[in-house]
CSV table of C-alpha atoms and ligand atoms in Angstrom, one decimal:
chain,number,residue,atom,x,y,z
A,1,UNK,CA,12.8,-9.7,-18.6
A,2,UNK,CA,9.3,-9.0,-19.8
A,3,UNK,CA,8.7,-5.7,-21.5
A,4,UNK,CA,5.5,-3.8,-20.5
A,5,UNK,CA,3.0,-3.6,-23.3
A,6,UNK,CA,0.2,-0.9,-23.0
A,7,UNK,CA,-2.0,-3.0,-25.2
A,8,UNK,CA,-2.0,-6.0,-22.9
A,9,UNK,CA,-3.8,-6.5,-19.6
A,10,UNK,CA,-3.0,-3.8,-17.0
A,11,UNK,CA,-3.0,-4.8,-13.3
A,12,UNK,CA,-6.0,-3.0,-12.0
A,13,UNK,CA,-4.7,-2.9,-8.4
A,14,UNK,CA,-1.0,-2.9,-7.4
A,15,UNK,CA,0.0,-3.3,-3.8
A,16,UNK,CA,3.6,-2.6,-2.7
A,17,UNK,CA,5.6,-3.5,0.4
A,18,UNK,CA,8.2,-0.7,0.2
A,19,UNK,CA,11.1,-2.3,1.9
A,20,UNK,CA,14.8,-1.4,2.0
A,21,UNK,CA,14.9,2.3,3.0
A,22,UNK,CA,17.1,1.6,6.0
A,23,UNK,CA,19.6,-0.5,4.0
A,24,UNK,CA,19.7,2.0,1.2
A,25,UNK,CA,20.7,4.7,3.7
A,26,UNK,CA,23.2,2.5,5.6
A,27,UNK,CA,25.0,1.5,2.3
A,28,UNK,CA,25.5,5.2,1.7
A,29,UNK,CA,26.5,6.2,5.2
A,30,UNK,CA,23.3,8.4,5.4
A,31,UNK,CA,20.8,8.7,8.3
A,32,UNK,CA,17.8,6.4,8.0
A,33,UNK,CA,15.5,9.3,7.5
A,34,UNK,CA,17.3,10.0,4.2
A,35,UNK,CA,16.2,6.5,3.0
A,36,UNK,CA,12.6,7.3,4.0
A,37,UNK,CA,12.8,10.7,2.3
A,38,UNK,CA,14.2,9.2,-1.0
A,39,UNK,CA,11.6,6.4,-0.6
A,40,UNK,CA,8.9,9.0,-0.6
A,41,UNK,CA,10.2,10.2,-4.0
A,42,UNK,CA,9.8,6.7,-5.2
A,43,UNK,CA,6.1,6.8,-4.1
A,44,UNK,CA,5.6,9.9,-6.2
A,45,UNK,CA,7.2,8.2,-9.2
A,46,UNK,CA,5.0,5.1,-8.6
A,47,UNK,CA,1.9,7.4,-8.6
A,48,UNK,CA,2.9,9.0,-11.9
A,49,UNK,CA,3.7,5.7,-13.5
A,50,UNK,CA,0.5,4.0,-12.3
A,51,UNK,CA,-1.4,7.0,-13.7
A,52,UNK,CA,0.4,6.8,-17.0
A,53,UNK,CA,-0.4,3.1,-17.6
A,54,UNK,CA,-3.9,3.2,-16.3
A,55,UNK,CA,-3.7,1.4,-12.9
A,56,UNK,CA,-6.9,2.1,-10.9
A,57,UNK,CA,-5.6,1.4,-7.3
A,58,UNK,CA,-2.2,1.6,-5.7
A,59,UNK,CA,-1.9,0.4,-2.1
A,60,UNK,CA,1.3,1.2,-0.3
A,61,UNK,CA,2.5,-0.3,3.0
A,62,UNK,CA,3.8,3.0,4.6
A,63,UNK,CA,3.7,2.1,8.3
A,64,UNK,CA,2.9,-1.3,9.8
A,65,UNK,CA,1.3,-1.9,13.2
A,66,UNK,CA,4.7,-3.3,14.2
A,67,UNK,CA,6.6,-0.2,13.2
A,68,UNK,CA,5.5,1.5,16.5
A,69,UNK,CA,8.2,-0.6,18.2
A,70,UNK,CA,10.9,1.2,16.2
A,71,UNK,CA,13.0,3.9,18.0
A,72,UNK,CA,10.9,6.9,19.0
A,73,UNK,CA,13.0,9.2,16.8
A,74,UNK,CA,12.4,7.1,13.7
A,75,UNK,CA,8.6,6.9,14.4
A,76,UNK,CA,8.6,10.7,14.9
A,77,UNK,CA,10.5,11.1,11.6
A,78,UNK,CA,8.0,8.9,9.8
A,79,UNK,CA,5.1,10.9,11.2
A,80,UNK,CA,6.9,14.1,10.1
A,81,UNK,CA,7.3,12.6,6.6
A,82,UNK,CA,3.6,11.8,6.5
A,83,UNK,CA,2.7,15.4,7.6
A,84,UNK,CA,5.2,16.8,5.1
A,85,UNK,CA,3.8,14.7,2.2
A,86,UNK,CA,0.2,15.6,3.0
A,87,UNK,CA,1.1,19.4,3.2
A,88,UNK,CA,3.3,19.5,0.1
A,89,UNK,CA,1.5,17.0,-2.1
A,90,UNK,CA,-2.2,17.3,-1.6
A,91,UNK,CA,-2.5,20.0,-4.3
A,92,UNK,CA,-0.6,17.7,-6.7
A,93,UNK,CA,-3.0,14.8,-5.8
A,94,UNK,CA,-5.9,17.1,-6.7
A,95,UNK,CA,-4.3,18.3,-9.9
A,96,UNK,CA,-3.5,14.7,-11.0
A,97,UNK,CA,-7.1,13.4,-10.2
A,98,UNK,CA,-5.8,11.1,-7.5
A,99,UNK,CA,-8.2,10.0,-4.7
A,100,UNK,CA,-6.4,9.5,-1.3
A,101,UNK,CA,-7.7,6.8,1.1
A,102,UNK,CA,-6.2,5.1,4.1
A,103,UNK,CA,-6.4,1.7,5.8
A,104,UNK,CA,-5.2,0.6,9.2
A,105,UNK,CA,-5.7,1.8,12.8
A,106,UNK,CA,-5.7,5.5,12.0
A,107,UNK,CA,-6.9,6.4,15.5
A,108,UNK,CA,-3.4,5.3,16.8
A,109,UNK,CA,-1.7,8.1,14.8
A,110,UNK,CA,-1.0,11.4,16.4
A,111,UNK,CA,-4.1,13.6,16.3
A,112,UNK,CA,-2.4,16.2,14.1
A,113,UNK,CA,-1.6,13.5,11.5
A,114,UNK,CA,-5.2,12.3,11.7
A,115,UNK,CA,-6.5,15.8,11.0
A,116,UNK,CA,-4.2,16.4,8.0
A,117,UNK,CA,-5.2,13.0,6.6
A,118,UNK,CA,-8.8,13.8,7.0
A,119,UNK,CA,-8.4,17.1,5.2
A,120,UNK,CA,-6.5,15.5,2.2
A,121,UNK,CA,-9.0,12.6,2.0
A,122,UNK,CA,-11.8,15.1,1.9
A,123,UNK,CA,-10.1,17.4,-0.6
A,124,UNK,CA,-9.5,14.4,-3.0
A,125,UNK,CA,-12.8,12.6,-2.4
A,126,UNK,CA,-14.3,13.8,-5.7
A,127,UNK,CA,-11.3,12.6,-7.9
A,128,UNK,CA,-12.0,9.6,-10.1
A,129,UNK,CA,-8.5,8.8,-11.4
A,130,UNK,CA,-6.1,6.6,-9.5
A,131,UNK,CA,-7.0,5.7,-5.9
A,132,UNK,CA,-4.0,5.8,-3.6
A,133,UNK,CA,-4.6,3.7,-0.5
A,134,UNK,CA,-2.0,4.3,2.2
A,135,UNK,CA,-1.7,1.6,4.8
A,136,UNK,CA,-0.9,3.3,8.1
A,137,UNK,CA,-0.6,1.4,11.5
A,138,UNK,CA,-1.9,-1.5,9.4
A,139,UNK,CA,-1.7,-5.1,10.3
A,140,UNK,CA,-3.7,-7.8,8.4
A,141,UNK,CA,-4.2,-10.1,11.4
A,142,UNK,CA,-5.6,-7.2,13.4
A,143,UNK,CA,-7.9,-6.3,10.5
A,144,UNK,CA,-9.2,-9.9,10.4
A,145,UNK,CA,-9.7,-10.1,14.1
A,146,UNK,CA,-11.6,-6.7,14.0
A,147,UNK,CA,-13.8,-8.0,11.2
A,148,UNK,CA,-14.6,-11.1,13.1
A,149,UNK,CA,-15.4,-9.1,16.2
A,150,UNK,CA,-17.9,-7.0,14.3
A,151,UNK,CA,-19.5,-10.1,12.7
A,152,UNK,CA,-19.8,-11.7,16.1
A,153,UNK,CA,-21.5,-8.6,17.4
A,154,UNK,CA,-24.0,-8.7,14.5
A,155,UNK,CA,-24.7,-12.3,15.2
A,156,UNK,CA,-25.2,-11.6,18.9
A,157,UNK,CA,-27.6,-8.8,18.0
A,158,UNK,CA,-29.5,-11.1,15.7
A,159,UNK,CA,-28.5,-9.2,12.5
A,160,UNK,CA,-26.5,-12.1,11.1
A,161,UNK,CA,-27.2,-15.8,11.0
A,162,UNK,CA,-23.8,-17.6,11.4
A,163,UNK,CA,-25.0,-20.2,8.9
A,164,UNK,CA,-25.3,-17.4,6.3
A,165,UNK,CA,-21.7,-16.1,6.7
A,166,UNK,CA,-19.8,-16.3,3.4
A,167,UNK,CA,-16.7,-14.8,1.9
A,168,UNK,CA,-18.4,-11.7,0.5
A,169,UNK,CA,-20.0,-10.9,3.9
A,170,UNK,CA,-16.6,-11.4,5.6
A,171,UNK,CA,-14.7,-9.2,3.0
A,172,UNK,CA,-17.3,-6.5,3.5
A,173,UNK,CA,-16.0,-6.0,7.1
A,174,UNK,CA,-12.4,-5.5,6.1
A,175,UNK,CA,-10.7,-2.1,5.7
A,176,UNK,CA,-10.5,-2.8,2.0
A,177,UNK,CA,-14.2,-3.5,1.4
A,178,UNK,CA,-14.4,-0.7,-1.1
A,179,UNK,CA,-11.5,-1.9,-3.3
A,180,UNK,CA,-10.9,-4.9,-5.6
A,181,UNK,CA,-8.2,-7.4,-4.4
A,182,UNK,CA,-4.7,-6.6,-5.6
A,183,UNK,CA,-3.8,-8.2,-9.0
A,184,UNK,CA,-0.1,-7.7,-8.3
A,185,UNK,CA,1.9,-7.5,-5.1
A,186,UNK,CA,5.4,-6.0,-5.3
A,187,UNK,CA,7.9,-6.4,-2.6
A,188,UNK,CA,11.2,-4.6,-2.8
A,189,UNK,CA,14.5,-5.4,-1.1
A,190,UNK,CA,14.4,-9.1,-1.8
A,191,UNK,CA,12.6,-10.7,1.2
A,192,UNK,CA,10.2,-13.6,0.4
A,193,UNK,CA,7.7,-12.7,3.1
A,194,UNK,CA,4.2,-11.2,3.2
A,195,UNK,CA,4.7,-9.6,6.6
A,196,UNK,CA,1.1,-9.2,7.7
A,197,UNK,CA,0.1,-7.2,4.7
A,198,UNK,CA,-3.4,-7.9,3.1
A,199,UNK,CA,-3.4,-11.6,3.9
A,200,UNK,CA,-7.0,-12.2,2.9
A,201,UNK,CA,-6.8,-9.9,-0.1
A,202,UNK,CA,-3.7,-11.4,-1.8
A,203,UNK,CA,-5.1,-14.9,-2.1
A,204,UNK,CA,-4.9,-14.9,-5.9
A,205,UNK,CA,-2.4,-12.0,-6.5
A,206,UNK,CA,0.7,-12.4,-8.6
A,207,UNK,CA,3.8,-11.7,-6.4
A,208,UNK,CA,6.8,-9.8,-7.8
A,209,UNK,CA,9.9,-9.8,-5.6
A,210,UNK,CA,12.9,-7.7,-6.6
A,211,UNK,CA,16.2,-7.1,-4.9
A,212,UNK,CA,16.0,-3.4,-5.8
A,213,UNK,CA,15.7,-1.3,-2.6
A,214,UNK,CA,12.6,0.9,-2.4
A,215,UNK,CA,14.5,4.2,-2.8
A,216,UNK,CA,16.0,2.9,-6.0
A,217,UNK,CA,12.6,1.6,-7.3
A,218,UNK,CA,11.6,3.9,-10.1
A,219,UNK,CA,9.5,4.0,-13.3
A,220,UNK,CA,11.4,1.3,-15.2
A,221,UNK,CA,11.2,-1.0,-12.2
A,222,UNK,CA,7.4,-0.6,-12.0
A,223,UNK,CA,7.1,-1.2,-15.7
A,224,UNK,CA,9.2,-4.3,-15.4
A,225,UNK,CA,6.9,-5.6,-12.6
A,226,UNK,CA,3.8,-4.8,-14.8
A,227,UNK,CA,5.5,-6.5,-17.8
A,228,UNK,CA,6.1,-9.7,-15.7
A,229,UNK,CA,2.5,-9.6,-14.6
A,230,UNK,CA,1.4,-9.5,-18.3
A,231,UNK,CA,3.7,-12.4,-19.1
A,232,UNK,CA,2.2,-14.5,-16.3
A,233,UNK,CA,-1.4,-13.6,-17.4
A,234,UNK,CA,-0.6,-14.8,-20.9
A,235,UNK,CA,0.7,-18.1,-19.6
A,236,UNK,CA,-1.9,-18.9,-17.0
A,237,UNK,CA,-4.9,-17.0,-18.3
A,238,UNK,CA,-5.5,-15.2,-15.0
A,239,UNK,CA,-6.6,-18.1,-12.8
B,301,V0D,C1,8.4,5.7,4.7
B,301,V0D,C2,8.9,4.2,2.1
B,301,V0D,C3,4.8,8.2,1.1
B,301,V0D,C4,8.2,3.5,3.3
B,301,V0D,C5,8.3,5.4,1.6
B,301,V0D,C6,4.5,6.8,7.8
B,301,V0D,C7,8.2,4.2,4.6
B,301,V0D,C8,8.4,6.6,2.4
B,301,V0D,C9,3.8,8.4,2.1
B,301,V0D,C10,2.5,9.0,1.8
B,301,V0D,C11,6.4,6.9,3.9
B,301,V0D,C12,2.0,9.1,0.6
B,301,V0D,C13,0.8,9.7,0.3
B,301,V0D,C14,0.1,10.2,1.4
B,301,V0D,C15,0.6,10.1,2.6
B,301,V0D,C16,1.8,9.6,2.9
B,301,V0D,C17,4.4,7.9,3.2
B,301,V0D,C18,4.6,7.4,5.4
B,301,V0D,C19,5.9,6.9,5.2
B,301,V0D,C20,4.0,7.4,6.7
B,301,V0D,F1,-1.1,10.8,1.2
B,301,V0D,N1,5.9,7.7,1.6
B,301,V0D,N2,5.7,7.5,2.9
B,301,V0D,N3,3.9,7.9,4.4
B,301,V0D,N4,7.7,6.4,3.7
């Protein structure tokens, strides 16, 4: 295991697929929502730890575009968790200089969630510490299709010559246009899949997969992932 060293390269952007809440709850005979609730505590710890070591961007996969197919009660519980988090934690985001942003099809969320999100984004817009990007109703293929649609429209309107389309022009149409690509992608709960998360953006990211379930993923786990990233940077020189 590689120890984290604050004097070595810090991943500037960490993205996390927070998997394993359901399994964590099942193993304890608890309702699924308890897994999500404890997982939300892990999000807070990840925020603290990223702040502590100087990460600039943390992107979390909170709710995928596929998650709408889950039982209605669970979707409701997740939206309740989102509302609760925003209501209870916006003041702490402000206090800790964290800027909140979202990616995904936010217009598909319940109107009340959209309003609360808008308020928290606005209230933290002036912060210049860690940026927390929450992926909500997010799917990477949808994002890529949407980007293509808007580029086709520009071409049709004579604003873009297809011959001039390049990677930077394409990336500028993605939800993540304002953020650097993730340096490190963490997936908890041991699955070796990318699951429609940031497909374009993780082209060169280091991938850290751990069997630890998301509700059990705490400060030491994040430091281990950052330490492993540093070890790989040293070996491969970041190419
Ligand atoms: C459930 C595990 C934090 C994954 C973590 C659906 C799924 C707990 C947030 C959150 C969720 C953080 C900051 C913020 C707004 C929300 C969150 C959802 C689910 C929404 F500004 N955890 N979390 N949002 N889960």
